[in-house]
PDB file of C-alpha atoms and ligand atoms in Angstrom:
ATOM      1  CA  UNK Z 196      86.923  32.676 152.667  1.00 68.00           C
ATOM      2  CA  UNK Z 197      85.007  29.466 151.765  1.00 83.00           C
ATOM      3  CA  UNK Z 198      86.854  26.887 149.770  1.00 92.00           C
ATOM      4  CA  UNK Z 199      86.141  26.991 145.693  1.00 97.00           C
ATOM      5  CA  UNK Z 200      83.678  24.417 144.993  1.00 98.00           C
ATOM      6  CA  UNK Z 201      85.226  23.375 141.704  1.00 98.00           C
ATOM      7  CA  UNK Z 202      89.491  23.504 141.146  1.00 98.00           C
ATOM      8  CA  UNK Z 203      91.310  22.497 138.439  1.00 98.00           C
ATOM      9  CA  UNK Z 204      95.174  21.007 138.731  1.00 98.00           C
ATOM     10  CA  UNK Z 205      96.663  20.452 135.619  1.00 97.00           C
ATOM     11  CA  UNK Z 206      94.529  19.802 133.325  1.00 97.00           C
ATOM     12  CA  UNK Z 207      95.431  18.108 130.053  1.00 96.00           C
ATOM     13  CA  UNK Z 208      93.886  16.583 127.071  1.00 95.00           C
ATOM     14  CA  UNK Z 209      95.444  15.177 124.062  1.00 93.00           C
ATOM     15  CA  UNK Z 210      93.262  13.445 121.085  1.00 92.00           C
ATOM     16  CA  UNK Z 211      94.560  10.652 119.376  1.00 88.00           C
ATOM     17  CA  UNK Z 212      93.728  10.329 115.733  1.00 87.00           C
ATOM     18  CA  UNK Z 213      94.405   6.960 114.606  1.00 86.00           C
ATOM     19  CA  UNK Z 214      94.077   7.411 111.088  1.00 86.00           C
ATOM     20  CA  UNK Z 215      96.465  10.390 110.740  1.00 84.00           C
ATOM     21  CA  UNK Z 216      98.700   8.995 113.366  1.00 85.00           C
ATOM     22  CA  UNK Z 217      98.615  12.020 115.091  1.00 86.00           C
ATOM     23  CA  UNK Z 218      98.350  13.508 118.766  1.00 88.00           C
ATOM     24  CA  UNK Z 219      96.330  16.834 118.753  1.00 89.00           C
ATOM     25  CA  UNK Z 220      96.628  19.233 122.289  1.00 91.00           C
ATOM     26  CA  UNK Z 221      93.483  20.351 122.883  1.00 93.00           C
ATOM     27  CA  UNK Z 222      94.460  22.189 126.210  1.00 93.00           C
ATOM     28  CA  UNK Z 223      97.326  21.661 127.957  1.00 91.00           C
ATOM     29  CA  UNK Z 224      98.158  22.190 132.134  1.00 93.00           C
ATOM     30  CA  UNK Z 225      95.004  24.380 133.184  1.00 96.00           C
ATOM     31  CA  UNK Z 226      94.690  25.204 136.807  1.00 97.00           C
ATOM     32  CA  UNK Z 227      91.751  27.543 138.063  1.00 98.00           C
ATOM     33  CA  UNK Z 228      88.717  28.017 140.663  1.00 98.00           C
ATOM     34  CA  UNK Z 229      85.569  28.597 140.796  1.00 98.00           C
ATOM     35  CA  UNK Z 230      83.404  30.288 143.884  1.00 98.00           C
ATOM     36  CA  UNK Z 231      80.155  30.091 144.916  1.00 97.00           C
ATOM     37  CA  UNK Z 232      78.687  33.334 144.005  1.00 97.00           C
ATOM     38  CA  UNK Z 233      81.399  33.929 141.994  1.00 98.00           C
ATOM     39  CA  UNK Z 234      82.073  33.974 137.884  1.00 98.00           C
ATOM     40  CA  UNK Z 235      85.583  32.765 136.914  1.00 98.00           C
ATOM     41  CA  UNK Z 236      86.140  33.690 133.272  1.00 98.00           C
ATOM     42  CA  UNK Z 237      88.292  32.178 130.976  1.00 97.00           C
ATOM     43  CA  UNK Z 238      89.796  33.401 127.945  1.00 97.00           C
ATOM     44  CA  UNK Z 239      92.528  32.814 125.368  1.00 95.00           C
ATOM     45  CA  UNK Z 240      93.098  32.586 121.440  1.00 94.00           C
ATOM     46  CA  UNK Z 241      90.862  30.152 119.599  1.00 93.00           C
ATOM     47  CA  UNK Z 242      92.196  26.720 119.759  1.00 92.00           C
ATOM     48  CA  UNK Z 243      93.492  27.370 123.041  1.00 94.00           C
ATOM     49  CA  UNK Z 244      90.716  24.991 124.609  1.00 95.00           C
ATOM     50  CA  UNK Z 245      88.823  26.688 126.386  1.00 96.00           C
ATOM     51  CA  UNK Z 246      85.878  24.604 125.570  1.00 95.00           C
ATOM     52  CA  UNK Z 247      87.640  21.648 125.865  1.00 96.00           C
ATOM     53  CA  UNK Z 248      87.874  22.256 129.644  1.00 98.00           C
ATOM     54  CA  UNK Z 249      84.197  22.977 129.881  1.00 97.00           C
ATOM     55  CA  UNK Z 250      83.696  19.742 128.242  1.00 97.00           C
ATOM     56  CA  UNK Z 251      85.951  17.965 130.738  1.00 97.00           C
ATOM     57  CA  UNK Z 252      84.562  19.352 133.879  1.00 98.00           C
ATOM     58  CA  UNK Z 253      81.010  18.111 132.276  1.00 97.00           C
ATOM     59  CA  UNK Z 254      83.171  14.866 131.139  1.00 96.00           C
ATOM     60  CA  UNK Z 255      81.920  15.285 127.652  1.00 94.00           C
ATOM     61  CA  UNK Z 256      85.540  14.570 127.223  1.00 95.00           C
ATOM     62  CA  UNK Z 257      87.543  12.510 129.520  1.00 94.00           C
ATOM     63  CA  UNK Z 258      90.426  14.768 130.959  1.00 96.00           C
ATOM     64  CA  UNK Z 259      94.492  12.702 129.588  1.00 95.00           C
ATOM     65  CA  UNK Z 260      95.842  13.883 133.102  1.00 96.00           C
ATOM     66  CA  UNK Z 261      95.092  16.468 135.654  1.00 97.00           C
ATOM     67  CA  UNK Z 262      92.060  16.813 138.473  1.00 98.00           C
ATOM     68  CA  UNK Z 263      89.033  18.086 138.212  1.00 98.00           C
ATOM     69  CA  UNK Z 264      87.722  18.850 142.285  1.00 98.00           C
ATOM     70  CA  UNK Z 265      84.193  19.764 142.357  1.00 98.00           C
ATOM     71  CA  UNK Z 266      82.993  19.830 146.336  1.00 98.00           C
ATOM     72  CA  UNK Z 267      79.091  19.272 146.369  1.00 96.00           C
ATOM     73  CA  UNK Z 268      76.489  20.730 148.935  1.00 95.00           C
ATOM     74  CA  UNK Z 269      78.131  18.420 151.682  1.00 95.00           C
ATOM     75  CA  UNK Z 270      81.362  19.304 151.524  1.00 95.00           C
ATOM     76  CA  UNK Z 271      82.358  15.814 149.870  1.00 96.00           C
ATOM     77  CA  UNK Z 272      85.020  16.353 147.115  1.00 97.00           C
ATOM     78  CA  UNK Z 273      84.438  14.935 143.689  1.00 98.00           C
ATOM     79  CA  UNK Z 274      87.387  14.127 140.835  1.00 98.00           C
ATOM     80  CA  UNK Z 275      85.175  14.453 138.098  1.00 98.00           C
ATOM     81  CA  UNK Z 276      88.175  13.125 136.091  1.00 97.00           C
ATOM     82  CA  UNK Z 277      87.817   9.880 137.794  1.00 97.00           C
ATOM     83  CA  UNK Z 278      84.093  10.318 138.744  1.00 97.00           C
ATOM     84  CA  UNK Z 279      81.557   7.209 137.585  1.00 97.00           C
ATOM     85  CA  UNK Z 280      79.393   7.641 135.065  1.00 96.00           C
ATOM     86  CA  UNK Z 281      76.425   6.917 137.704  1.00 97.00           C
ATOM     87  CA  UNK Z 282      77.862   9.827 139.429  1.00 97.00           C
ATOM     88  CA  UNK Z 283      78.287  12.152 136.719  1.00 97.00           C
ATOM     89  CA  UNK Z 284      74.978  11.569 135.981  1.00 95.00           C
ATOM     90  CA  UNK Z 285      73.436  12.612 139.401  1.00 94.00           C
ATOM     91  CA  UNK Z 286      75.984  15.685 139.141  1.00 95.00           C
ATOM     92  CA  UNK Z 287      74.494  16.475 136.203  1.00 92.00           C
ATOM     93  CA  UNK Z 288      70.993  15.949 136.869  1.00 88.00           C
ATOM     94  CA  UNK Z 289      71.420  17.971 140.474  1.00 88.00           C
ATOM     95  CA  UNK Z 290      74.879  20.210 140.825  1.00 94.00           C
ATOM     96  CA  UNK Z 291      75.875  21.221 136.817  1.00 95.00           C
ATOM     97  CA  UNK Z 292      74.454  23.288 134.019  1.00 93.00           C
ATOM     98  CA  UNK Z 293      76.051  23.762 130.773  1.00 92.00           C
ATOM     99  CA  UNK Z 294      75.300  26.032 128.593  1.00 91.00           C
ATOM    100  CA  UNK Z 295      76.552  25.783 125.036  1.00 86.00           C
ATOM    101  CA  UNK Z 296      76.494  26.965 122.199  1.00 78.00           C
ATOM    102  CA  UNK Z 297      73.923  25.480 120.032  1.00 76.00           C
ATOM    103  CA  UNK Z 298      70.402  23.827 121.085  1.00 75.00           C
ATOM    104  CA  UNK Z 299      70.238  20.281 120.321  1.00 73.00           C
ATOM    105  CA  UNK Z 300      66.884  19.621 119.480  1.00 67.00           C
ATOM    106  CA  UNK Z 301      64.062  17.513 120.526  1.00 68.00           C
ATOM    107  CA  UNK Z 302      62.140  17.005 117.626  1.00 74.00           C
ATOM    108  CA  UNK Z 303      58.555  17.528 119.171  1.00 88.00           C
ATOM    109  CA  UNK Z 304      58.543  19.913 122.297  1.00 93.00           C
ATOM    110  CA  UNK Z 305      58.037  22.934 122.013  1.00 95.00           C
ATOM    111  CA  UNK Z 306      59.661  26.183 122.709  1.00 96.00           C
ATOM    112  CA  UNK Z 307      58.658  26.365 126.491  1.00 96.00           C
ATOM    113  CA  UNK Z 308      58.649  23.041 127.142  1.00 95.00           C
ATOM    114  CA  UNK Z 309      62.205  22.904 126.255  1.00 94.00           C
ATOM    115  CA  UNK Z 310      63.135  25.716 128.600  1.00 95.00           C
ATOM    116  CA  UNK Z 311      60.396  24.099 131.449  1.00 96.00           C
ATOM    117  CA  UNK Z 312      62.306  20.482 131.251  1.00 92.00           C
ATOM    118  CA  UNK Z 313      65.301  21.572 133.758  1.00 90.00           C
ATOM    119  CA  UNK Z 314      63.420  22.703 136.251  1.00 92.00           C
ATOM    120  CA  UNK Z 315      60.741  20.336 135.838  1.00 91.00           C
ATOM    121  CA  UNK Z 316      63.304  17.596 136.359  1.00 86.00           C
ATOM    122  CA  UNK Z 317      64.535  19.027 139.337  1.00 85.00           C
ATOM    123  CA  UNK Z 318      60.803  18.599 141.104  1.00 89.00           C
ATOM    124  CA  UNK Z 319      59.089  21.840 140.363  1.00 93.00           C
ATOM    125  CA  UNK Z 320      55.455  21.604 139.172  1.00 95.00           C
ATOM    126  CA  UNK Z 321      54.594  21.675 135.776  1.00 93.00           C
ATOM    127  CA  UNK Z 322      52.289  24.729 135.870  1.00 95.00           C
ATOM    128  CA  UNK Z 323      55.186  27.192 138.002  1.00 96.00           C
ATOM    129  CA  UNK Z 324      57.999  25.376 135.442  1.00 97.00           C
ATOM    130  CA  UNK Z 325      55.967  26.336 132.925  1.00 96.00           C
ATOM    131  CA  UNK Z 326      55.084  29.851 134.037  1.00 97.00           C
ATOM    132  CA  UNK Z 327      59.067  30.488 134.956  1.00 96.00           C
ATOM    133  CA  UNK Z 328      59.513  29.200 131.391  1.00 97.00           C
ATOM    134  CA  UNK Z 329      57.483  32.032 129.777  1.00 97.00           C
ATOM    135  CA  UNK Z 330      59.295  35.004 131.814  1.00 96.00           C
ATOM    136  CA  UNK Z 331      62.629  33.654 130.425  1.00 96.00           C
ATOM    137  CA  UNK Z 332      61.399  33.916 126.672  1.00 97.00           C
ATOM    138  CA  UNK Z 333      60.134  36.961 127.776  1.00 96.00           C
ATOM    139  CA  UNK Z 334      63.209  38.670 129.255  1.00 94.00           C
ATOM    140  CA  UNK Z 335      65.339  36.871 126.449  1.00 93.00           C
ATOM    141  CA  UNK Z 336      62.904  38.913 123.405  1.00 92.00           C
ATOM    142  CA  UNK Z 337      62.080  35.707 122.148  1.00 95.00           C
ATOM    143  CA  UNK Z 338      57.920  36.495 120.659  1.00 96.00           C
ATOM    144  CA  UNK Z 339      55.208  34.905 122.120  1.00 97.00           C
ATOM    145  CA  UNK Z 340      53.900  33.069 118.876  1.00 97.00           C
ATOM    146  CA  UNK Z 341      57.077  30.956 118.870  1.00 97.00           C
ATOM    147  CA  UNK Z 342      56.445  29.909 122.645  1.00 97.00           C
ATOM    148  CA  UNK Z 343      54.571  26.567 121.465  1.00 96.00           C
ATOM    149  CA  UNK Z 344      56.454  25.970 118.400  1.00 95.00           C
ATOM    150  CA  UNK Z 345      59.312  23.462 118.585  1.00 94.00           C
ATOM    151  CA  UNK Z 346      62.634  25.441 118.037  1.00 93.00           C
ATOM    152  CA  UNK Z 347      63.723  22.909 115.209  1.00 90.00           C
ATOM    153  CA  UNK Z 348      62.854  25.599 112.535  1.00 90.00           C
ATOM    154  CA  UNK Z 349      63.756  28.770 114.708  1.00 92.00           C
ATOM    155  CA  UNK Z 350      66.739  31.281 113.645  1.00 89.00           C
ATOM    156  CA  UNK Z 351      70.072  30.801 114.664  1.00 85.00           C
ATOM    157  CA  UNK Z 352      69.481  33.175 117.440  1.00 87.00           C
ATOM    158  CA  UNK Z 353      66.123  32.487 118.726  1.00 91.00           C
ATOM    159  CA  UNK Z 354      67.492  29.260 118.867  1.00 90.00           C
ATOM    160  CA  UNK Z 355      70.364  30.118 120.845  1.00 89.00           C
ATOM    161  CA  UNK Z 356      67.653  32.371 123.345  1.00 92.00           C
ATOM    162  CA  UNK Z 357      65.825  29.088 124.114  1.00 93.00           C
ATOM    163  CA  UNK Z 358      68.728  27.532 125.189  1.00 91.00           C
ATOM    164  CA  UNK Z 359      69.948  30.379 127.313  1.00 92.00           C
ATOM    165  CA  UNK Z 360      66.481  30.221 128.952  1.00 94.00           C
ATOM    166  CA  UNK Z 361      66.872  26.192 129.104  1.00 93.00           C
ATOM    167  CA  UNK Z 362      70.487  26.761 131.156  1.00 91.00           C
ATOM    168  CA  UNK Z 363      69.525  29.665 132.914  1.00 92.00           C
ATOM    169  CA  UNK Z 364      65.818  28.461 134.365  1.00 94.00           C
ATOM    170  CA  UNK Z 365      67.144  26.244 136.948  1.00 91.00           C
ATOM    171  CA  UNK Z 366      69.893  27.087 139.749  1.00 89.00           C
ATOM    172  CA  UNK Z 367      72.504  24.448 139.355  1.00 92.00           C
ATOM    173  CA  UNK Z 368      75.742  24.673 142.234  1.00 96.00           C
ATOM    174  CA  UNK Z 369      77.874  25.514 139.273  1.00 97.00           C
ATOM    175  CA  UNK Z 370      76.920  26.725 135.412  1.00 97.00           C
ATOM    176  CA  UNK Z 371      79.084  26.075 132.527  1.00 97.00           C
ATOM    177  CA  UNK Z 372      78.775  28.702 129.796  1.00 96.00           C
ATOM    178  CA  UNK Z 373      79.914  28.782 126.587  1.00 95.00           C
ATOM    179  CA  UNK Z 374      80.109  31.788 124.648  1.00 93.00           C
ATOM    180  CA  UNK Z 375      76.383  32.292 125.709  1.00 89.00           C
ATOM    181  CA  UNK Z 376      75.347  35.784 124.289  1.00 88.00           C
ATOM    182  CA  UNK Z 377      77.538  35.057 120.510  1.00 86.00           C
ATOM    183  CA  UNK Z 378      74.890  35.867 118.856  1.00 80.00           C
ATOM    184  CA  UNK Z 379      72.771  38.266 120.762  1.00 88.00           C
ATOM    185  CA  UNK Z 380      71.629  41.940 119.842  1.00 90.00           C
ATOM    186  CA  UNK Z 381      72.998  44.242 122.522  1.00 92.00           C
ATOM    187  CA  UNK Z 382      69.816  45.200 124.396  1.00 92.00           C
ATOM    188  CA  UNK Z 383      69.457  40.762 124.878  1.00 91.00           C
ATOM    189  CA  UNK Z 384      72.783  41.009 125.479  1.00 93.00           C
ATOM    190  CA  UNK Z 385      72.203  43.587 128.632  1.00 94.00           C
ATOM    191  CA  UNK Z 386      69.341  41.398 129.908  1.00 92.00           C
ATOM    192  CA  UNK Z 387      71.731  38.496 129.465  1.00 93.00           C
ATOM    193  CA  UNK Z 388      74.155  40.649 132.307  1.00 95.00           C
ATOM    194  CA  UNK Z 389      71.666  41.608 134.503  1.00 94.00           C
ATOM    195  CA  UNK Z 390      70.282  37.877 134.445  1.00 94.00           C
ATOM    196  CA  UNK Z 391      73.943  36.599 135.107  1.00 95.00           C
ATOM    197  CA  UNK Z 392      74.510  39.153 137.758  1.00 95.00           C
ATOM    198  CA  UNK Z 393      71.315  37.779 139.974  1.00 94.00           C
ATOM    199  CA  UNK Z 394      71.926  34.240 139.536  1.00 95.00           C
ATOM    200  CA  UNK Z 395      75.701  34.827 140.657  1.00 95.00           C
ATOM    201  CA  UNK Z 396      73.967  36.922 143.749  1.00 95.00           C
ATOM    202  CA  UNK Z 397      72.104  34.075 144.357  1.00 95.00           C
ATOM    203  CA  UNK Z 398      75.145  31.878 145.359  1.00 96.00           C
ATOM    204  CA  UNK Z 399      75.975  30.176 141.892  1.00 97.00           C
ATOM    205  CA  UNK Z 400      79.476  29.952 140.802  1.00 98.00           C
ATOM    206  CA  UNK Z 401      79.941  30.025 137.585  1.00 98.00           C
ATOM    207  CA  UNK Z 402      83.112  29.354 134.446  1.00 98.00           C
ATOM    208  CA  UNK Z 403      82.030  31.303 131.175  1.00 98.00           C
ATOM    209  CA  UNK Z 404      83.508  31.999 127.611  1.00 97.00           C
ATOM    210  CA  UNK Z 405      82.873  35.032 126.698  1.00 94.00           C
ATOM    211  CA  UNK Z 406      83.072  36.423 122.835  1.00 85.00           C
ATOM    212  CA  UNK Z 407      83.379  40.108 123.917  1.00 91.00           C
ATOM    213  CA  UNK Z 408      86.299  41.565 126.429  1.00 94.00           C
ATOM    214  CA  UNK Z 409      83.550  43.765 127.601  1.00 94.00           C
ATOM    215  CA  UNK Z 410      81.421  41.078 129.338  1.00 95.00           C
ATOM    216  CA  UNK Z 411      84.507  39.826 130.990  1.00 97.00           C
ATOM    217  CA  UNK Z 412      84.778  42.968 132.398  1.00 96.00           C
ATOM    218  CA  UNK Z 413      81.572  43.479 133.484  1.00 95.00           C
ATOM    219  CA  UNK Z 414      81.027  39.838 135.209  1.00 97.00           C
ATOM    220  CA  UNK Z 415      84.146  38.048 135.973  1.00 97.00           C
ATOM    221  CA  UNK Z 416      85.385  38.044 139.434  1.00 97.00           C
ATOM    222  CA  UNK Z 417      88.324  36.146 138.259  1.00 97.00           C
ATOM    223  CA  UNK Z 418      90.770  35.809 134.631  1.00 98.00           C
ATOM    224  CA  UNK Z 419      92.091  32.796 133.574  1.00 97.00           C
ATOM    225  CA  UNK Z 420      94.010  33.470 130.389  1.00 96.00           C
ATOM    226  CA  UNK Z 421      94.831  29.694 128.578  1.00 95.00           C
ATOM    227  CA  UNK Z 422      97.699  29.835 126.150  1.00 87.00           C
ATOM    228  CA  UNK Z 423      97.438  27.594 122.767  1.00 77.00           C
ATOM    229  CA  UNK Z 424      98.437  23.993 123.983  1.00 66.00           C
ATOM    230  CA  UNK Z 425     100.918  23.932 121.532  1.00 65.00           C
ATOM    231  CA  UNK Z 426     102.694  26.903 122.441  1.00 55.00           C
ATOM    232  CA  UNK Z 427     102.561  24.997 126.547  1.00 51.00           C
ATOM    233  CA  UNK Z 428     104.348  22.274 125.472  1.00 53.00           C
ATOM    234  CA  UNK Z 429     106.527  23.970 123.759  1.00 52.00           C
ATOM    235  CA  UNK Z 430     107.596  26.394 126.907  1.00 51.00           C
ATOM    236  CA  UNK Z 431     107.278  23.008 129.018  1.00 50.00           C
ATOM    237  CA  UNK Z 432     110.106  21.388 126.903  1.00 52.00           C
ATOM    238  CA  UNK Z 433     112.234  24.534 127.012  1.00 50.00           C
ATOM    239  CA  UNK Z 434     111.789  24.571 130.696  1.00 50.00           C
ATOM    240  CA  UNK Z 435     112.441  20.606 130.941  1.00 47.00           C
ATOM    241  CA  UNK Z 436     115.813  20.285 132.280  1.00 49.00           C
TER     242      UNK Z 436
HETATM  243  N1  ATP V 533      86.802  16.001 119.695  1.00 97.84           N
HETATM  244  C1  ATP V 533      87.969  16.492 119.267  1.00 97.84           C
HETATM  245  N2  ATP V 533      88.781  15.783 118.464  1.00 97.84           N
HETATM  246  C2  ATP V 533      89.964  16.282 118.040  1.00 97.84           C
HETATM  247  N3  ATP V 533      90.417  17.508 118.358  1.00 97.84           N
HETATM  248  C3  ATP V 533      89.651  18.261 119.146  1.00 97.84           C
HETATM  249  C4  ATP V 533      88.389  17.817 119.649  1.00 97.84           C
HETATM  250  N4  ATP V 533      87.855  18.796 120.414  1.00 97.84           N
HETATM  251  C5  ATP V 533      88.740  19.806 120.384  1.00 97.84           C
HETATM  252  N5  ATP V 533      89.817  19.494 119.638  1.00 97.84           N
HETATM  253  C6  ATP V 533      90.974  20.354 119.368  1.00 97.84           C
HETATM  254  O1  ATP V 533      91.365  20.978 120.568  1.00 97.84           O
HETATM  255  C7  ATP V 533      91.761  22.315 120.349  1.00 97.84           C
HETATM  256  C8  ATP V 533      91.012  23.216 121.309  1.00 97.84           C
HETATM  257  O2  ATP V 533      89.631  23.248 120.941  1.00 97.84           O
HETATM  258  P1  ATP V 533      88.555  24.067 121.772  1.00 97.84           P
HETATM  259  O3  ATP V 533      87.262  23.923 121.082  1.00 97.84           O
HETATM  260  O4  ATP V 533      88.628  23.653 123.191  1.00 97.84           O
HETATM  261  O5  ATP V 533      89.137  25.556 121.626  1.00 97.84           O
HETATM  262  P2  ATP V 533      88.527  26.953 122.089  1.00 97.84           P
HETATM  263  O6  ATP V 533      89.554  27.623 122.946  1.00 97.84           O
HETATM  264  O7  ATP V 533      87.176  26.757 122.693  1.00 97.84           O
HETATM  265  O8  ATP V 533      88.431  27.742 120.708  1.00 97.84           O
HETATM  266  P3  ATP V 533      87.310  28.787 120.179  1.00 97.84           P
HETATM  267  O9  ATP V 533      87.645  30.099 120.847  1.00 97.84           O
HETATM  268  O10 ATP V 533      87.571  28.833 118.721  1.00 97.84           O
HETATM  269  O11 ATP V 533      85.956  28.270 120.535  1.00 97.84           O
HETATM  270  C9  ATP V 533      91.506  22.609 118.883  1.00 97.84           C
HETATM  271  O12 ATP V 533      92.732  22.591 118.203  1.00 97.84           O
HETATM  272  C10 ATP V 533      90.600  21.496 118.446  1.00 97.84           C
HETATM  273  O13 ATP V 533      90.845  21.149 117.117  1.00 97.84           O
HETATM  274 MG1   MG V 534      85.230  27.253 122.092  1.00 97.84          MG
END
């Protein structure tokens, strides 16, 4: 079996509030792996951090303890804890895709320029990133009269299709999803699977949030269940001799 090309050891982050004097868990000792080719799922209560960890392996947040091994194309092992920001960058620009939940705007692209920019960036032509961008509005039910508009003004869930397209268009080494299909009718929902399902054939590994048990069960290869962080420490200081 080929090594995981991200793990997690121990994962913990802790926000300080200076104003309220207070120390909030926002997920406490995480381990897990991800394959290539493979989806790791992870689930828990809300609050329990689960996209706090996404947010740490794209160090939107920088991790309070734990490591964060990603091993690139080469074999090389990252910490992505510990990982410059120079670095990070390339990793994001070449190895990671995140997909969250809402579509931060850019004011004046439009719909399928938005979706076109990953790939684009990644050295594709114009015309064939535009022309993959299309199919992915398609597939994703988003109409054709919107494809030029910028999504500023769109609906909550057209909205939320573009930026499924954006994260799904290109083939990053490992995709971050975050609850990607929360607001998806059911027939998106089943292109949405079927999309996932290729992409993972393709080689990508993948960590996801879903919303429903029933997409865990019909994509993850692997469960990691997170507790709430509170409830962690607590067990860790019962179990603290
Ligand atoms: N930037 C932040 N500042 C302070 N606290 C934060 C921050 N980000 C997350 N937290 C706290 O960390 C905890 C975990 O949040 P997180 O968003 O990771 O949970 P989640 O498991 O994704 O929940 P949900 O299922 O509701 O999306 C929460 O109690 C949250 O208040
Ligand atoms: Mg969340």
């Amino acid at each position: 079996m080929h090594p995981p090309i991200l793990e997690i050891e121990g994962l913990s982050k802790q926000f300080q509030l200076h104003d309220q004097n207070a120390l909030i868990p926002s997920c406490a000792r995480v381990d897990l792996a991800v394959h290539s080719g493979e989806l790791t799922a992870l689930v828990g209560p809300t609050g329990a951090g689960k996209s706090s960890v996404l947010k740490a392996i794209y160090r939107t947040y920088l991790p309070s303890s734990g490591r964060i091994l990603y091993r690139d194309a080469n074999g090389a092992i990252t910490d992505l804890a510990l990982a410059s920001e120079h670095r990070m960058l390339e990793l994001r620009r070449q190895d990671l895709g995140f997909v969250t939940q809402f579509l931060h705007c850019l004011p004046r692209k439009s719909a399928m320029e938005v979706v076109a920019e990953p790939l684009a960036m990644r050295g594709t032509s114009r015309e064939l990133a535009a022309e993959r961008a299309c199919e992915l509005l398609d597939l994703l039910n988003v109409p054709e009269r919107l494809w030029r508009v910028p999504p500023a003004t769109f609906s909550g869930g057209e909205k939320q299709r573009v930026n499924l397209a954006r994260g799904l268009i290109a083939r990053p080494r490992l995709l971050l999803l975050d609850e990607p299909t929360a607001s998806l009718d059911p027939a998106t929902t089943d292109r949405v699977v079927d999309l996932l399902n290729a992409i993972k054939a393709e080689g990508v590994g993948m960590l996801a949030i879903f919303h429903q048990p029933q997409l865990v069960e019909r994509l993850a290869d692997r469960v990691v269940t997170l507790s709430s962080p509170v409830a962690a420490s607590a067990l860790l200081e019962e179990t603290t001799p």
